[in-house]
Amino acid sequence: MNLTSYIAVVINAICVGGVYGLTSSAWSFQVGSLRFANFAYGASLMVSMYLTYYGLREWNLPWAVIILMVLAVNFLLGLFMRKTVLNTNERGTQILCTTGFSLIMINLVTFICTAYPRNLSLVEKRLYLTPEISVGAIQLTCFVLAAIILFSFQLYLQKTWTGRAIRAVVQNRSVATLMGINSNVILDVAFAISYMMIGISGIMMMLMFQAEPIAGEYMQTIAFIVCVSAGLGSLSGAFYTGIIVAIVSASINFFIGSKFHDPLLFAIFVIILIVRPYGIFNSKKNVARTL
């Protein structure tokens, strides 16, 4: 253990944390801004990972086709969920229905693909910052793309008519309806777009990790920690907190060991909740409203 090794660990953790941040931002947008308690998030991410794997390894599709396929499937899946299991304002019903839908997807994937882990076995090129410090080219590319996608989504919310309509519905659905905005259609579109972000995250996760039916459950746990720590609804906050969580996670593994990883990570999460229950990047007056 030396300083150079730790710097290398932190740099790689930052790259992975950017993907964590994008993954968590979509869930934060759904739960904090749109007010949909979606607990099928992890399973949906897992499905995107499997689609990426099969598209590349089994079906030999070009990358452009794979990306379009994953985005289209997730857009339709988002619309389907919005019209069925999330067609209610009752949070308890939403949690139960999406949890059940998650179990259906996990078991269906296990039945079709088996529980055997899949990975792309990519040989990742290393970019050397110094003779002893390097970063994976795929990780760095995913980090940059995650930042660009999240920034573009925020611009979309601020600059386009549909984006302004989404913000209006989030802030006050009744007044938005009086202004001529079809709130239900806007919520459908917003939720489906957030599912496209899940699809992009799934592609990136498949490039860095392996896919298995329960892979999404771990990422849903990470997303929960990131979103609640950042403050529900804070998209940029979720991105920054994803990076922080990745650095903390890597530091625990580096200095203490993986067997203490989960207890320490959740202990830090509990401390954050006690000190700032409304989130690191939210204020008391702006809980679950930051777009």
CSV table of C-alpha atoms in Angstrom, one decimal:
chain,number,residue,atom,x,y,z
A,1,MET,CA,0.0,0.0,0.0
A,2,ASN,CA,1.5,3.4,-1.0
A,3,LEU,CA,0.3,6.8,-2.2
A,4,THR,CA,0.7,6.1,-5.9
A,5,SER,CA,-1.4,2.9,-5.7
A,6,TYR,CA,-4.1,4.8,-3.8
A,7,ILE,CA,-4.2,7.6,-6.3
A,8,ALA,CA,-4.7,5.0,-9.1
A,9,VAL,CA,-7.5,3.5,-7.1
A,10,VAL,CA,-9.2,6.9,-6.7
A,11,ILE,CA,-8.9,7.8,-10.3
A,12,ASN,CA,-10.5,4.6,-11.4
A,13,ALA,CA,-13.2,4.9,-8.7
A,14,ILE,CA,-14.0,8.4,-10.1
A,15,CYS,CA,-14.6,6.9,-13.5
A,16,VAL,CA,-16.9,4.2,-12.2
A,17,GLY,CA,-18.6,6.7,-9.9
A,18,GLY,CA,-19.6,8.8,-12.9
A,19,VAL,CA,-21.6,5.8,-14.2
A,20,TYR,CA,-23.0,5.3,-10.7
A,21,GLY,CA,-24.1,8.9,-10.8
A,22,LEU,CA,-25.9,8.6,-14.1
A,23,THR,CA,-27.5,5.4,-13.0
A,24,SER,CA,-28.7,7.0,-9.7
A,25,SER,CA,-29.8,10.3,-11.4
A,26,ALA,CA,-32.5,8.5,-13.4
A,27,TRP,CA,-33.9,6.9,-10.3
A,28,SER,CA,-33.6,10.1,-8.3
A,29,PHE,CA,-35.6,11.8,-11.1
A,30,GLN,CA,-38.3,9.1,-11.0
A,31,VAL,CA,-38.7,9.0,-7.2
A,32,GLY,CA,-37.9,12.6,-6.2
A,33,SER,CA,-39.2,14.7,-9.0
A,34,LEU,CA,-41.9,12.5,-10.7
A,35,ARG,CA,-42.9,11.0,-7.4
A,36,PHE,CA,-43.0,7.4,-8.7
A,37,ALA,CA,-41.7,4.8,-6.2
A,38,ASN,CA,-40.1,2.5,-8.8
A,39,PHE,CA,-38.4,-0.6,-7.2
A,40,ALA,CA,-38.1,-2.4,-10.5
A,41,TYR,CA,-35.2,-0.1,-11.4
A,42,GLY,CA,-32.4,-2.6,-10.7
A,43,ALA,CA,-34.1,-5.3,-12.7
A,44,SER,CA,-34.6,-2.9,-15.6
A,45,LEU,CA,-31.0,-2.1,-15.5
A,46,MET,CA,-30.1,-5.8,-15.6
A,47,VAL,CA,-32.3,-6.4,-18.6
A,48,SER,CA,-30.4,-3.6,-20.5
A,49,MET,CA,-27.1,-5.3,-19.6
A,50,TYR,CA,-28.4,-8.6,-21.0
A,51,LEU,CA,-29.7,-6.9,-24.2
A,52,THR,CA,-26.2,-5.3,-24.7
A,53,TYR,CA,-24.5,-8.7,-24.1
A,54,TYR,CA,-26.7,-10.7,-26.5
A,55,GLY,CA,-26.7,-7.9,-29.1
A,56,LEU,CA,-22.9,-7.8,-29.2
A,57,ARG,CA,-21.9,-11.5,-28.5
A,58,GLU,CA,-24.8,-13.6,-29.7
A,59,TRP,CA,-26.5,-11.6,-32.5
A,60,ASN,CA,-23.4,-9.7,-33.7
A,61,LEU,CA,-25.2,-6.5,-34.2
A,62,PRO,CA,-23.4,-3.2,-34.8
A,63,TRP,CA,-23.1,-0.8,-31.9
A,64,ALA,CA,-25.5,1.7,-33.4
A,65,VAL,CA,-28.2,-0.9,-33.6
A,66,ILE,CA,-27.6,-2.2,-30.1
A,67,ILE,CA,-27.9,1.3,-28.6
A,68,LEU,CA,-31.1,2.0,-30.6
A,69,MET,CA,-32.5,-1.3,-29.5
A,70,VAL,CA,-31.7,-0.8,-25.8
A,71,LEU,CA,-33.1,2.7,-25.9
A,72,ALA,CA,-36.3,1.6,-27.7
A,73,VAL,CA,-36.9,-1.3,-25.4
A,74,ASN,CA,-36.4,0.9,-22.3
A,75,PHE,CA,-38.7,3.6,-23.7
A,76,LEU,CA,-41.5,1.1,-24.3
A,77,LEU,CA,-40.8,-0.6,-20.9
A,78,GLY,CA,-41.1,2.8,-19.2
A,79,LEU,CA,-44.4,3.6,-20.9
A,80,PHE,CA,-45.7,0.1,-20.1
A,81,MET,CA,-44.8,0.5,-16.4
A,82,ARG,CA,-46.3,4.0,-16.2
A,83,LYS,CA,-49.6,2.7,-17.7
A,84,THR,CA,-49.8,-0.4,-15.6
A,85,VAL,CA,-48.0,-0.9,-12.3
A,86,LEU,CA,-47.4,2.9,-11.7
A,87,ASN,CA,-50.9,4.0,-12.8
A,88,THR,CA,-51.7,5.1,-9.2
A,89,ASN,CA,-50.6,7.8,-6.8
A,90,GLU,CA,-50.5,5.4,-3.8
A,91,ARG,CA,-46.9,5.0,-2.8
A,92,GLY,CA,-47.5,1.7,-1.0
A,93,THR,CA,-49.2,0.2,-4.1
A,94,GLN,CA,-46.4,1.5,-6.3
A,95,ILE,CA,-43.7,-0.1,-4.1
A,96,LEU,CA,-45.5,-3.5,-4.0
A,97,CYS,CA,-46.4,-3.6,-7.7
A,98,THR,CA,-42.9,-2.6,-8.9
A,99,THR,CA,-41.3,-5.0,-6.5
A,100,GLY,CA,-43.5,-7.8,-7.9
A,101,PHE,CA,-42.6,-6.7,-11.5
A,102,SER,CA,-38.9,-6.8,-10.6
A,103,LEU,CA,-39.3,-10.4,-9.4
A,104,ILE,CA,-41.0,-11.3,-12.6
A,105,MET,CA,-38.2,-9.9,-14.7
A,106,ILE,CA,-35.5,-11.5,-12.6
A,107,ASN,CA,-37.1,-14.9,-12.8
A,108,LEU,CA,-37.9,-14.6,-16.5
A,109,VAL,CA,-34.3,-13.7,-17.3
A,110,THR,CA,-33.1,-16.6,-15.1
A,111,PHE,CA,-35.4,-19.0,-16.9
A,112,ILE,CA,-34.3,-17.8,-20.4
A,113,CYS,CA,-30.6,-17.0,-19.9
A,114,THR,CA,-29.9,-19.2,-16.8
A,115,ALA,CA,-28.0,-17.7,-13.7
A,116,TYR,CA,-24.6,-18.1,-15.4
A,117,PRO,CA,-22.8,-14.8,-15.3
A,118,ARG,CA,-22.1,-13.2,-18.7
A,119,ASN,CA,-19.3,-10.7,-19.6
A,120,LEU,CA,-18.0,-9.2,-22.8
A,121,SER,CA,-14.4,-10.2,-22.0
A,122,LEU,CA,-13.1,-7.0,-23.5
A,123,VAL,CA,-9.4,-6.3,-23.4
A,124,GLU,CA,-9.3,-2.7,-22.0
A,125,LYS,CA,-6.6,-0.4,-23.1
A,126,ARG,CA,-4.9,1.4,-20.2
A,127,LEU,CA,-4.1,5.1,-20.5
A,128,TYR,CA,-1.0,5.9,-18.5
A,129,LEU,CA,-1.0,9.2,-16.6
A,130,THR,CA,2.3,8.4,-15.1
A,131,PRO,CA,4.5,5.3,-15.4
A,132,GLU,CA,2.6,3.8,-12.4
A,133,ILE,CA,-0.8,5.4,-12.6
A,134,SER,CA,-3.2,4.4,-15.3
A,135,VAL,CA,-6.9,4.5,-16.1
A,136,GLY,CA,-9.0,2.2,-18.2
A,137,ALA,CA,-10.0,3.7,-21.6
A,138,ILE,CA,-13.5,2.2,-21.4
A,139,GLN,CA,-14.0,3.5,-17.8
A,140,LEU,CA,-12.8,7.0,-18.8
A,141,THR,CA,-15.0,7.0,-21.9
A,142,CYS,CA,-18.1,6.0,-19.9
A,143,PHE,CA,-17.4,8.7,-17.3
A,144,VAL,CA,-17.2,11.4,-19.9
A,145,LEU,CA,-20.3,10.1,-21.7
A,146,ALA,CA,-22.2,9.9,-18.4
A,147,ALA,CA,-21.4,13.5,-17.6
A,148,ILE,CA,-22.4,14.7,-21.1
A,149,ILE,CA,-25.7,12.7,-21.0
A,150,LEU,CA,-26.7,14.1,-17.7
A,151,PHE,CA,-25.7,17.7,-18.7
A,152,SER,CA,-27.7,17.3,-21.9
A,153,PHE,CA,-30.7,16.0,-20.0
A,154,GLN,CA,-30.6,19.0,-17.7
A,155,LEU,CA,-30.4,21.3,-20.7
A,156,TYR,CA,-33.4,19.4,-22.2
A,157,LEU,CA,-35.4,20.1,-19.0
A,158,GLN,CA,-34.5,23.8,-19.0
A,159,LYS,CA,-34.5,24.8,-22.7
A,160,THR,CA,-37.2,22.7,-24.5
A,161,TRP,CA,-40.9,23.1,-24.4
A,162,THR,CA,-41.4,19.5,-23.2
A,163,GLY,CA,-38.7,20.0,-20.6
A,164,ARG,CA,-40.4,23.1,-19.2
A,165,ALA,CA,-43.7,21.2,-19.2
A,166,ILE,CA,-42.1,18.4,-17.2
A,167,ARG,CA,-40.8,21.0,-14.7
A,168,ALA,CA,-44.2,22.7,-14.5
A,169,VAL,CA,-45.9,19.4,-13.8
A,170,VAL,CA,-43.3,18.5,-11.2
A,171,GLN,CA,-43.7,21.8,-9.4
A,172,ASN,CA,-47.5,22.0,-9.4
A,173,ARG,CA,-49.5,19.5,-11.4
A,174,SER,CA,-52.9,21.2,-10.9
A,175,VAL,CA,-51.7,24.6,-12.1
A,176,ALA,CA,-49.9,23.0,-15.0
A,177,THR,CA,-53.1,21.4,-16.1
A,178,LEU,CA,-54.9,24.7,-15.9
A,179,MET,CA,-52.3,26.2,-18.2
A,180,GLY,CA,-53.2,23.7,-20.9
A,181,ILE,CA,-50.6,21.0,-20.2
A,182,ASN,CA,-51.7,17.4,-20.3
A,183,SER,CA,-50.1,16.2,-17.1
A,184,ASN,CA,-50.6,12.5,-17.7
A,185,VAL,CA,-49.0,12.6,-21.1
A,186,ILE,CA,-46.1,14.7,-19.8
A,187,LEU,CA,-45.5,12.2,-16.9
A,188,ASP,CA,-45.6,9.3,-19.4
A,189,VAL,CA,-43.0,10.9,-21.6
A,190,ALA,CA,-40.8,12.0,-18.6
A,191,PHE,CA,-40.9,8.5,-17.1
A,192,ALA,CA,-40.1,6.9,-20.4
A,193,ILE,CA,-37.2,9.2,-21.0
A,194,SER,CA,-35.8,8.4,-17.6
A,195,TYR,CA,-36.0,4.7,-18.6
A,196,MET,CA,-33.9,5.5,-21.6
A,197,MET,CA,-31.2,6.8,-19.2
A,198,ILE,CA,-31.4,3.5,-17.4
A,199,GLY,CA,-30.8,1.8,-20.8
A,200,ILE,CA,-27.7,3.9,-21.4
A,201,SER,CA,-26.5,3.1,-17.9
A,202,GLY,CA,-27.0,-0.6,-18.5
A,203,ILE,CA,-24.8,-0.5,-21.6
A,204,MET,CA,-22.0,1.2,-19.7
A,205,MET,CA,-22.4,-1.2,-16.8
A,206,MET,CA,-22.1,-4.2,-19.2
A,207,LEU,CA,-18.9,-2.8,-20.6
A,208,MET,CA,-17.3,-2.7,-17.1
A,209,PHE,CA,-19.0,-5.5,-15.2
A,210,GLN,CA,-20.7,-8.8,-15.7
A,211,ALA,CA,-24.4,-9.5,-16.2
A,212,GLU,CA,-26.3,-11.9,-14.0
A,213,PRO,CA,-30.0,-11.9,-13.0
A,214,ILE,CA,-29.3,-10.4,-9.6
A,215,ALA,CA,-26.8,-7.8,-10.8
A,216,GLY,CA,-29.4,-5.1,-10.8
A,217,GLU,CA,-30.2,-5.6,-7.1
A,218,TYR,CA,-26.7,-4.4,-6.0
A,219,MET,CA,-27.0,-1.4,-8.3
A,220,GLN,CA,-30.4,-0.5,-7.0
A,221,THR,CA,-28.9,-0.5,-3.5
A,222,ILE,CA,-26.1,1.7,-4.6
A,223,ALA,CA,-28.6,4.0,-6.3
A,224,PHE,CA,-30.7,4.2,-3.2
A,225,ILE,CA,-27.7,5.2,-1.1
A,226,VAL,CA,-26.6,7.8,-3.6
A,227,CYS,CA,-30.0,9.3,-4.2
A,228,VAL,CA,-31.0,9.6,-0.5
A,229,SER,CA,-27.5,10.9,0.4
A,230,ALA,CA,-27.6,13.5,-2.3
A,231,GLY,CA,-31.3,14.4,-1.8
A,232,LEU,CA,-34.1,13.0,-3.8
A,233,GLY,CA,-34.7,14.9,-7.0
A,234,SER,CA,-31.2,16.5,-7.3
A,235,LEU,CA,-29.8,15.2,-10.6
A,236,SER,CA,-26.4,16.9,-10.4
A,237,GLY,CA,-26.2,16.1,-6.7
A,238,ALA,CA,-26.8,12.4,-7.5
A,239,PHE,CA,-24.0,12.5,-10.1
A,240,TYR,CA,-21.5,14.0,-7.6
A,241,THR,CA,-22.6,11.7,-4.8
A,242,GLY,CA,-22.1,8.7,-7.1
A,243,ILE,CA,-18.5,9.7,-7.5
A,244,ILE,CA,-18.1,10.2,-3.7
A,245,VAL,CA,-19.7,6.8,-3.0
A,246,ALA,CA,-17.4,5.1,-5.5
A,247,ILE,CA,-14.3,6.7,-3.9
A,248,VAL,CA,-15.5,5.8,-0.4
A,249,SER,CA,-16.2,2.3,-1.5
A,250,ALA,CA,-12.8,1.9,-3.2
A,251,SER,CA,-11.0,3.4,-0.2
A,252,ILE,CA,-12.7,0.9,2.2
A,253,ASN,CA,-11.6,-2.0,0.0
A,254,PHE,CA,-8.1,-0.6,-0.3
A,255,PHE,CA,-7.4,0.2,3.3
A,256,ILE,CA,-9.6,-2.2,5.3
A,257,GLY,CA,-10.7,-5.0,3.1
A,258,SER,CA,-13.9,-6.0,1.2
A,259,LYS,CA,-15.3,-7.9,4.2
A,260,PHE,CA,-15.9,-4.6,6.0
A,261,HIS,CA,-17.2,-2.8,2.9
A,262,ASP,CA,-20.9,-3.1,3.3
A,263,PRO,CA,-21.1,-2.5,7.0
A,264,LEU,CA,-18.9,0.7,6.8
A,265,LEU,CA,-20.7,2.0,3.7
A,266,PHE,CA,-24.1,1.7,5.3
A,267,ALA,CA,-22.8,3.1,8.6
A,268,ILE,CA,-21.6,6.2,6.7
A,269,PHE,CA,-25.0,6.4,4.9
A,270,VAL,CA,-26.8,6.3,8.3
A,271,ILE,CA,-24.6,9.1,9.6
A,272,ILE,CA,-25.4,11.3,6.6
A,273,LEU,CA,-29.1,10.7,7.1
A,274,ILE,CA,-28.8,11.7,10.8
A,275,VAL,CA,-26.8,14.9,10.0
A,276,ARG,CA,-28.6,15.9,6.8
A,277,PRO,CA,-31.9,13.9,6.4
A,278,TYR,CA,-32.8,16.1,3.4
A,279,GLY,CA,-29.6,15.2,1.6
A,280,ILE,CA,-26.2,16.7,1.0
A,281,PHE,CA,-27.2,18.8,-2.1
A,282,ASN,CA,-30.7,19.7,-1.0
A,283,SER,CA,-31.9,22.3,1.4
A,284,LYS,CA,-34.8,22.0,3.8
A,285,LYS,CA,-37.0,24.2,1.6
A,286,ASN,CA,-36.2,22.3,-1.6
A,287,VAL,CA,-36.6,18.6,-0.6
A,288,ALA,CA,-37.4,16.4,-3.7
A,289,ARG,CA,-37.9,19.5,-5.9
A,290,THR,CA,-34.5,20.2,-7.5
A,291,LEU,CA,-34.5,19.8,-11.3
